[in-house]
């Protein structure tokens, strides 16, 4: 029997809820299980990051008004459980920034055998996780204003200058991906899109750092760099598909004059990618992006959504850790885009969330 969109969404949200940890194994209750992999060397480890949990909650919160009453109740339960995990990832000194991995107790590269033994691989708090947690946890006005000032302290040219980017971006006073006293400066179009979403969501006044961050996002698209060298544009999200998704999500939520000049190009580039056969989740993400950008035709996917299974997600990843990205020596950086020196993160619940987002947006057209 064919399912209605509402019934399908209920089923998908139910799958997501069932995947939320009840405290099994290494996963704290409320987290969504994930794994980091490098299949080229046979590396697979369970990973207790907060990132997927925050992103799943964020996406479900945004589509919640479209859901049935039953599905909305499920989202509320998911949210309540997830928010209880956030303190585990808060800055070790009590500041209101957040880490990719647990800080209480500290646990970088969890379940690993090698990298967890070296302080070199202990990462500082980051803008991406912090932005998503702020977006999903109702911070106070004082906390949001404090974050804005904190971001400035770690922006490019405040203390350090970015090196691992194109020469014409090195004087942009854009925000860096990382907090941390001595951490290198890094620009990532997806991270900046998430951060700017947070800044616009809380209606914070824009400054030079915001304007330059938007300039960076606009430029990597205008210049085709995000098509030709996505790794250099987004070290954590080094594929064109997630760059489109994050920028389109930002543009779909807010009217941003600095980004409007790229709307037509972003639409055309996305449509061009869709003329080529894409893995089903990439196809879904691209068509979600078109809907975010105001395109309502040609967004039906090539598969029956109700027939998708976990097997269809195999190999899908949104973000990575490049083990050589931090090194600013040109020779080492040249190797940083090799899959051999990258960890990729996979999360079944996030895949179902992307599908739920697509179905909900399609239903709302």
Short mmCIF file of C-alpha atoms in Angstrom, two decimals:
data_model
loop_
_atom_site.label_atom_id
_atom_site.label_comp_id
_atom_site.label_asym_id
_atom_site.label_seq_id
_atom_site.Cartn_x
_atom_site.Cartn_y
_atom_site.Cartn_z
CA UNK A 1 0.00 0.00 0.00
CA UNK A 2 1.33 3.45 -0.90
CA UNK A 3 2.17 5.68 2.02
CA UNK A 4 1.14 9.32 2.29
CA UNK A 5 3.93 11.83 2.92
CA UNK A 6 2.76 12.21 6.52
CA UNK A 7 2.85 8.45 7.08
CA UNK A 8 6.25 8.16 5.44
CA UNK A 9 7.62 10.95 7.63
CA UNK A 10 6.24 9.26 10.74
CA UNK A 11 7.98 6.05 9.73
CA UNK A 12 11.31 7.81 9.07
CA UNK A 13 11.21 9.83 12.30
CA UNK A 14 10.44 6.57 14.09
CA UNK A 15 13.58 5.04 12.56
CA UNK A 16 15.63 8.01 13.73
CA UNK A 17 14.22 7.77 17.25
CA UNK A 18 15.01 4.05 17.39
CA UNK A 19 18.65 4.76 16.47
CA UNK A 20 19.19 7.18 19.37
CA UNK A 21 21.37 5.51 21.97
CA UNK A 22 19.87 4.28 25.22
CA UNK A 23 23.37 3.94 26.64
CA UNK A 24 24.50 0.93 24.65
CA UNK A 25 28.20 0.24 24.34
CA UNK A 26 30.37 3.35 24.19
CA UNK A 27 27.51 5.69 23.26
CA UNK A 28 26.04 7.83 26.02
CA UNK A 29 22.27 7.84 26.25
CA UNK A 30 20.89 10.46 23.84
CA UNK A 31 23.75 10.38 21.32
CA UNK A 32 23.29 9.13 17.79
CA UNK A 33 25.89 6.43 17.06
CA UNK A 34 28.43 7.20 14.37
CA UNK A 35 31.64 5.70 13.09
CA UNK A 36 34.82 7.05 11.58
CA UNK A 37 36.23 5.07 8.72
CA UNK A 38 39.01 4.84 6.21
CA UNK A 39 37.94 1.90 4.12
CA UNK A 40 41.02 2.10 1.92
CA UNK A 41 43.05 0.82 4.88
CA UNK A 42 40.28 -1.19 6.56
CA UNK A 43 39.85 1.28 9.43
CA UNK A 44 36.45 1.40 11.22
CA UNK A 45 35.89 2.73 14.77
CA UNK A 46 32.73 3.69 16.71
CA UNK A 47 32.83 7.42 17.34
CA UNK A 48 31.07 9.30 20.13
CA UNK A 49 30.98 12.74 18.51
CA UNK A 50 28.21 15.20 19.38
CA UNK A 51 28.11 16.60 15.84
CA UNK A 52 25.56 14.24 14.33
CA UNK A 53 23.34 14.48 17.39
CA UNK A 54 23.22 18.28 17.14
CA UNK A 55 22.67 18.27 13.37
CA UNK A 56 19.91 15.67 13.56
CA UNK A 57 18.13 17.72 16.22
CA UNK A 58 18.59 20.94 14.25
CA UNK A 59 17.11 19.47 11.07
CA UNK A 60 14.18 17.83 12.87
CA UNK A 61 13.41 21.07 14.73
CA UNK A 62 13.22 22.94 11.42
CA UNK A 63 10.83 20.46 9.78
CA UNK A 64 8.80 19.85 12.95
CA UNK A 65 5.92 22.20 11.98
CA UNK A 66 5.33 20.09 8.86
CA UNK A 67 5.14 16.79 10.77
CA UNK A 68 2.10 15.01 12.14
CA UNK A 69 1.30 15.29 15.85
CA UNK A 70 2.74 11.80 16.45
CA UNK A 71 5.99 12.61 14.66
CA UNK A 72 6.25 15.94 16.49
CA UNK A 73 6.04 14.11 19.80
CA UNK A 74 8.85 11.81 18.70
CA UNK A 75 10.98 14.83 17.78
CA UNK A 76 10.39 16.33 21.22
CA UNK A 77 11.58 13.13 22.90
CA UNK A 78 14.65 12.98 20.63
CA UNK A 79 15.44 16.61 21.42
CA UNK A 80 15.05 16.18 25.18
CA UNK A 81 17.43 13.20 25.23
CA UNK A 82 19.96 14.83 22.92
CA UNK A 83 20.25 18.09 24.84
CA UNK A 84 21.25 16.18 27.97
CA UNK A 85 24.43 15.06 26.19
CA UNK A 86 25.68 18.56 25.36
CA UNK A 87 27.39 19.24 28.72
CA UNK A 88 29.70 16.28 28.04
CA UNK A 89 31.18 18.24 25.13
CA UNK A 90 31.37 21.70 26.68
CA UNK A 91 34.70 23.49 26.95
CA UNK A 92 36.90 21.85 29.57
CA UNK A 93 37.31 25.18 31.41
CA UNK A 94 33.59 25.87 31.54
CA UNK A 95 33.39 28.36 28.65
CA UNK A 96 30.29 28.14 26.43
CA UNK A 97 32.04 26.62 23.42
CA UNK A 98 31.87 22.99 22.41
CA UNK A 99 34.12 20.22 21.18
CA UNK A 100 33.62 17.55 18.56
CA UNK A 101 34.52 14.92 21.19
CA UNK A 102 33.79 14.58 24.87
CA UNK A 103 35.71 16.84 27.21
CA UNK A 104 34.24 15.48 30.44
CA UNK A 105 36.27 13.32 30.57
CA UNK A 106 38.45 14.19 27.59
CA UNK A 107 38.27 11.50 24.95
CA UNK A 108 39.76 12.34 21.54
CA UNK A 109 39.75 9.67 18.85
CA UNK A 110 37.54 7.47 21.05
CA UNK A 111 37.93 3.70 20.67
CA UNK A 112 41.13 4.20 18.71
CA UNK A 113 44.40 2.42 19.29
CA UNK A 114 46.96 5.01 18.17
CA UNK A 115 45.80 8.62 17.70
CA UNK A 116 44.15 8.84 21.14
CA UNK A 117 47.58 8.35 22.71
CA UNK A 118 49.00 11.57 21.22
CA UNK A 119 48.24 15.09 22.42
CA UNK A 120 48.94 16.31 18.88
CA UNK A 121 45.58 14.87 17.79
CA UNK A 122 43.57 16.43 20.63
CA UNK A 123 41.53 19.10 18.86
CA UNK A 124 40.31 22.38 20.39
CA UNK A 125 36.67 23.40 20.50
CA UNK A 126 35.31 24.29 17.08
CA UNK A 127 32.92 26.76 15.52
CA UNK A 128 30.83 24.09 13.75
CA UNK A 129 29.76 22.09 16.80
CA UNK A 130 29.37 25.26 18.84
CA UNK A 131 27.08 26.87 16.24
CA UNK A 132 24.88 23.78 15.93
CA UNK A 133 24.56 23.40 19.70
CA UNK A 134 23.66 27.08 20.07
CA UNK A 135 21.07 26.67 17.30
CA UNK A 136 19.40 23.75 19.06
CA UNK A 137 19.58 24.65 22.74
CA UNK A 138 18.08 28.12 23.26
CA UNK A 139 21.08 30.07 24.61
CA UNK A 140 20.53 33.35 26.45
CA UNK A 141 21.13 36.71 24.80
CA UNK A 142 24.21 37.14 26.98
CA UNK A 143 25.62 33.80 25.85
CA UNK A 144 25.09 34.59 22.17
CA UNK A 145 26.72 38.00 22.53
CA UNK A 146 29.63 36.42 24.37
CA UNK A 147 30.07 33.90 21.54
CA UNK A 148 30.21 36.68 18.97
CA UNK A 149 33.06 38.35 20.85
CA UNK A 150 34.82 35.02 21.31
CA UNK A 151 34.68 34.36 17.56
CA UNK A 152 36.46 37.64 16.84
CA UNK A 153 39.41 36.57 19.00
CA UNK A 154 40.01 33.60 16.70
CA UNK A 155 39.23 35.21 13.34
CA UNK A 156 41.85 35.61 10.63
CA UNK A 157 44.33 38.45 11.22
CA UNK A 158 43.23 39.01 14.81
CA UNK A 159 46.37 37.19 15.96
CA UNK A 160 47.33 34.78 13.20
CA UNK A 161 46.96 34.68 9.41
CA UNK A 162 45.49 31.85 7.36
CA UNK A 163 47.96 30.03 5.11
CA UNK A 164 46.17 26.98 3.74
CA UNK A 165 43.93 28.84 1.34
CA UNK A 166 44.11 30.72 -1.96
CA UNK A 167 46.36 33.78 -1.91
CA UNK A 168 43.48 36.18 -2.62
CA UNK A 169 41.68 35.06 0.57
CA UNK A 170 44.56 35.45 3.00
CA UNK A 171 43.63 39.01 3.97
CA UNK A 172 39.94 38.25 4.55
CA UNK A 173 39.07 38.73 8.20
CA UNK A 174 36.74 35.74 8.08
CA UNK A 175 36.12 33.43 11.02
CA UNK A 176 38.27 30.36 11.54
CA UNK A 177 36.92 26.84 12.05
CA UNK A 178 38.77 26.51 15.34
CA UNK A 179 38.94 28.03 18.77
CA UNK A 180 42.13 27.32 20.71
CA UNK A 181 44.93 29.66 21.71
CA UNK A 182 47.55 28.48 19.24
CA UNK A 183 45.40 26.72 16.65
CA UNK A 184 46.05 27.56 13.02
CA UNK A 185 43.47 29.56 11.04
CA UNK A 186 41.27 27.64 8.64
CA UNK A 187 38.47 28.68 6.29
CA UNK A 188 35.67 26.22 5.50
CA UNK A 189 32.65 27.29 3.44
CA UNK A 190 30.28 24.86 5.18
CA UNK A 191 31.43 25.74 8.68
CA UNK A 192 31.05 29.41 7.85
CA UNK A 193 27.57 28.79 6.46
CA UNK A 194 26.55 27.09 9.72
CA UNK A 195 28.06 29.89 11.78
CA UNK A 196 26.38 32.59 9.72
CA UNK A 197 23.08 30.72 10.11
CA UNK A 198 23.55 31.03 13.87
CA UNK A 199 24.43 34.73 13.64
CA UNK A 200 21.38 35.49 11.49
CA UNK A 201 19.10 33.27 13.57
CA UNK A 202 19.90 35.29 16.68
CA UNK A 203 19.83 38.58 14.75
CA UNK A 204 23.30 39.65 15.81
CA UNK A 205 24.67 42.83 14.22
CA UNK A 206 27.08 42.13 11.38
CA UNK A 207 30.70 43.22 11.50
CA UNK A 208 33.73 43.04 9.21
CA UNK A 209 34.32 39.38 10.11
CA UNK A 210 30.78 38.45 9.12
CA UNK A 211 31.03 40.38 5.87
CA UNK A 212 34.34 38.73 4.96
CA UNK A 213 32.99 35.30 5.86
CA UNK A 214 30.12 35.88 3.42
CA UNK A 215 32.63 37.14 0.85
CA UNK A 216 34.54 33.86 1.15
CA UNK A 217 31.38 31.77 0.68
CA UNK A 218 30.30 33.84 -2.32
CA UNK A 219 33.74 33.80 -3.94
CA UNK A 220 34.36 30.04 -3.82
CA UNK A 221 31.12 29.63 -5.77
CA UNK A 222 31.61 32.56 -8.17
CA UNK A 223 35.09 31.34 -9.10
CA UNK A 224 34.06 27.66 -9.58
CA UNK A 225 36.61 26.69 -6.94
CA UNK A 226 33.95 24.73 -5.05
CA UNK A 227 33.41 22.65 -8.19
CA UNK A 228 37.05 22.24 -9.16
CA UNK A 229 38.80 22.03 -5.76
CA UNK A 230 36.19 21.54 -3.04
CA UNK A 231 38.81 20.34 -0.54
CA UNK A 232 40.55 23.71 -0.61
CA UNK A 233 37.21 25.45 -0.05
CA UNK A 234 36.00 23.26 2.81
CA UNK A 235 38.60 21.09 4.53
CA UNK A 236 35.98 19.44 6.75
CA UNK A 237 33.35 19.03 4.00
CA UNK A 238 35.53 18.46 0.94
CA UNK A 239 32.89 17.67 -1.65
CA UNK A 240 30.81 19.95 -3.84
CA UNK A 241 27.51 18.37 -2.72
CA UNK A 242 27.72 19.32 0.98
CA UNK A 243 28.98 22.79 0.07
CA UNK A 244 25.87 23.34 -2.06
CA UNK A 245 23.67 21.95 0.71
CA UNK A 246 25.04 24.21 3.45
CA UNK A 247 25.04 27.40 1.38
CA UNK A 248 21.54 26.69 0.04
CA UNK A 249 20.27 26.02 3.56
CA UNK A 250 21.59 29.38 4.70
CA UNK A 251 20.17 31.21 1.69
CA UNK A 252 16.82 29.44 2.06
CA UNK A 253 16.45 30.62 5.64
CA UNK A 254 17.53 34.26 5.32
CA UNK A 255 17.68 37.02 2.73
CA UNK A 256 21.40 37.80 2.56
CA UNK A 257 22.25 40.49 0.00
CA UNK A 258 25.92 39.44 -0.11
CA UNK A 259 24.93 35.95 -1.33
CA UNK A 260 22.11 36.81 -3.72
CA UNK A 261 24.51 37.30 -6.69
CA UNK A 262 25.32 33.57 -6.60
CA UNK A 263 21.74 32.25 -6.42
CA UNK A 264 21.31 31.71 -10.16
CA UNK A 265 24.75 30.14 -10.51
CA UNK A 266 24.22 27.85 -7.53
CA UNK A 267 20.92 26.69 -9.02
CA UNK A 268 22.44 26.12 -12.47
CA UNK A 269 25.45 24.26 -11.05
CA UNK A 270 23.18 22.04 -8.95
CA UNK A 271 20.96 21.26 -11.90
CA UNK A 272 24.03 20.44 -13.98
CA UNK A 273 25.27 17.99 -11.34
CA UNK A 274 21.87 16.34 -11.40
CA UNK A 275 22.20 15.60 -15.12
CA UNK A 276 24.86 13.10 -14.03
CA UNK A 277 23.99 9.93 -12.13
CA UNK A 278 24.41 10.57 -8.41
CA UNK A 279 24.31 8.24 -5.40
CA UNK A 280 20.81 8.42 -3.98
CA UNK A 281 21.69 10.47 -0.91
CA UNK A 282 23.66 12.98 -2.98
CA UNK A 283 20.67 13.24 -5.30
CA UNK A 284 18.36 13.83 -2.34
CA UNK A 285 20.67 16.47 -0.85
CA UNK A 286 21.00 18.30 -4.17
CA UNK A 287 17.24 18.32 -4.74
CA UNK A 288 16.66 19.52 -1.18
CA UNK A 289 19.10 22.34 -1.98
CA UNK A 290 17.13 23.30 -5.09
CA UNK A 291 13.97 23.54 -3.01
CA UNK A 292 15.82 25.72 -0.49
CA UNK A 293 16.82 27.98 -3.38
CA UNK A 294 13.24 28.32 -4.58
CA UNK A 295 13.18 25.76 -7.40
CA UNK A 296 10.00 23.70 -7.27
CA UNK A 297 10.27 21.71 -10.49
CA UNK A 298 12.55 18.79 -11.24
CA UNK A 299 13.02 17.89 -7.58
CA UNK A 300 11.44 14.43 -7.58
CA UNK A 301 14.06 11.80 -6.82
CA UNK A 302 14.67 8.79 -9.02
CA UNK A 303 13.93 6.22 -6.30
CA UNK A 304 10.87 5.38 -4.24
CA UNK A 305 11.84 6.85 -0.87
CA UNK A 306 9.85 4.21 1.00
CA UNK A 307 12.07 1.45 -0.41
CA UNK A 308 15.37 2.90 0.83
CA UNK A 309 17.34 0.90 3.39
CA UNK A 310 20.58 1.27 5.31
CA UNK A 311 22.38 -0.44 2.42
CA UNK A 312 21.65 2.62 0.26
CA UNK A 313 23.76 4.76 2.61
CA UNK A 314 26.95 2.77 2.20
CA UNK A 315 29.92 5.05 1.62
CA UNK A 316 27.95 8.27 2.15
CA UNK A 317 29.74 10.88 4.22
CA UNK A 318 29.36 14.60 4.79
CA UNK A 319 32.56 15.54 6.55
CA UNK A 320 36.07 14.29 7.21
CA UNK A 321 39.19 14.87 9.25
CA UNK A 322 42.24 15.40 7.11
CA UNK A 323 45.22 14.20 9.10
CA UNK A 324 47.60 16.45 7.15
CA UNK A 325 45.34 19.49 6.83
CA UNK A 326 46.85 21.19 9.85
CA UNK A 327 50.35 21.15 8.41
CA UNK A 328 51.14 24.39 6.65
CA UNK A 329 54.18 23.10 4.80
CA UNK A 330 53.23 23.13 1.07
CA UNK A 331 54.60 19.64 0.42
CA UNK A 332 52.62 18.06 3.23
CA UNK A 333 49.49 20.03 2.35
CA UNK A 334 49.73 18.73 -1.20
CA UNK A 335 49.04 15.24 0.19
CA UNK A 336 46.24 16.33 2.53
CA UNK A 337 43.47 15.61 0.00
CA UNK A 338 44.51 11.98 -0.40
CA UNK A 339 41.88 9.51 0.92
CA UNK A 340 44.73 7.59 2.54
CA UNK A 341 45.20 10.37 5.11
CA UNK A 342 41.54 11.13 5.77
CA UNK A 343 38.96 9.85 8.24
CA UNK A 344 35.36 9.93 7.08
CA UNK A 345 32.37 9.93 9.42
CA UNK A 346 29.19 7.96 8.79
CA UNK A 347 25.91 8.06 10.69
CA UNK A 348 22.75 6.16 9.77
CA UNK A 349 20.48 8.49 11.75
CA UNK A 350 21.83 11.51 9.87
CA UNK A 351 21.10 9.79 6.55
CA UNK A 352 17.49 9.19 7.55
CA UNK A 353 17.28 12.80 8.74
CA UNK A 354 18.37 14.08 5.32
CA UNK A 355 15.65 11.91 3.77
CA UNK A 356 13.04 13.21 6.23
CA UNK A 357 14.07 16.77 5.40
CA UNK A 358 13.60 16.11 1.68
CA UNK A 359 10.17 14.52 2.16
CA UNK A 360 9.01 17.32 4.46
CA UNK A 361 10.13 20.07 2.08
CA UNK A 362 8.52 18.27 -0.87
CA UNK A 363 5.27 18.03 1.08
CA UNK A 364 5.33 21.74 1.90
CA UNK A 365 5.65 22.91 -1.72
#
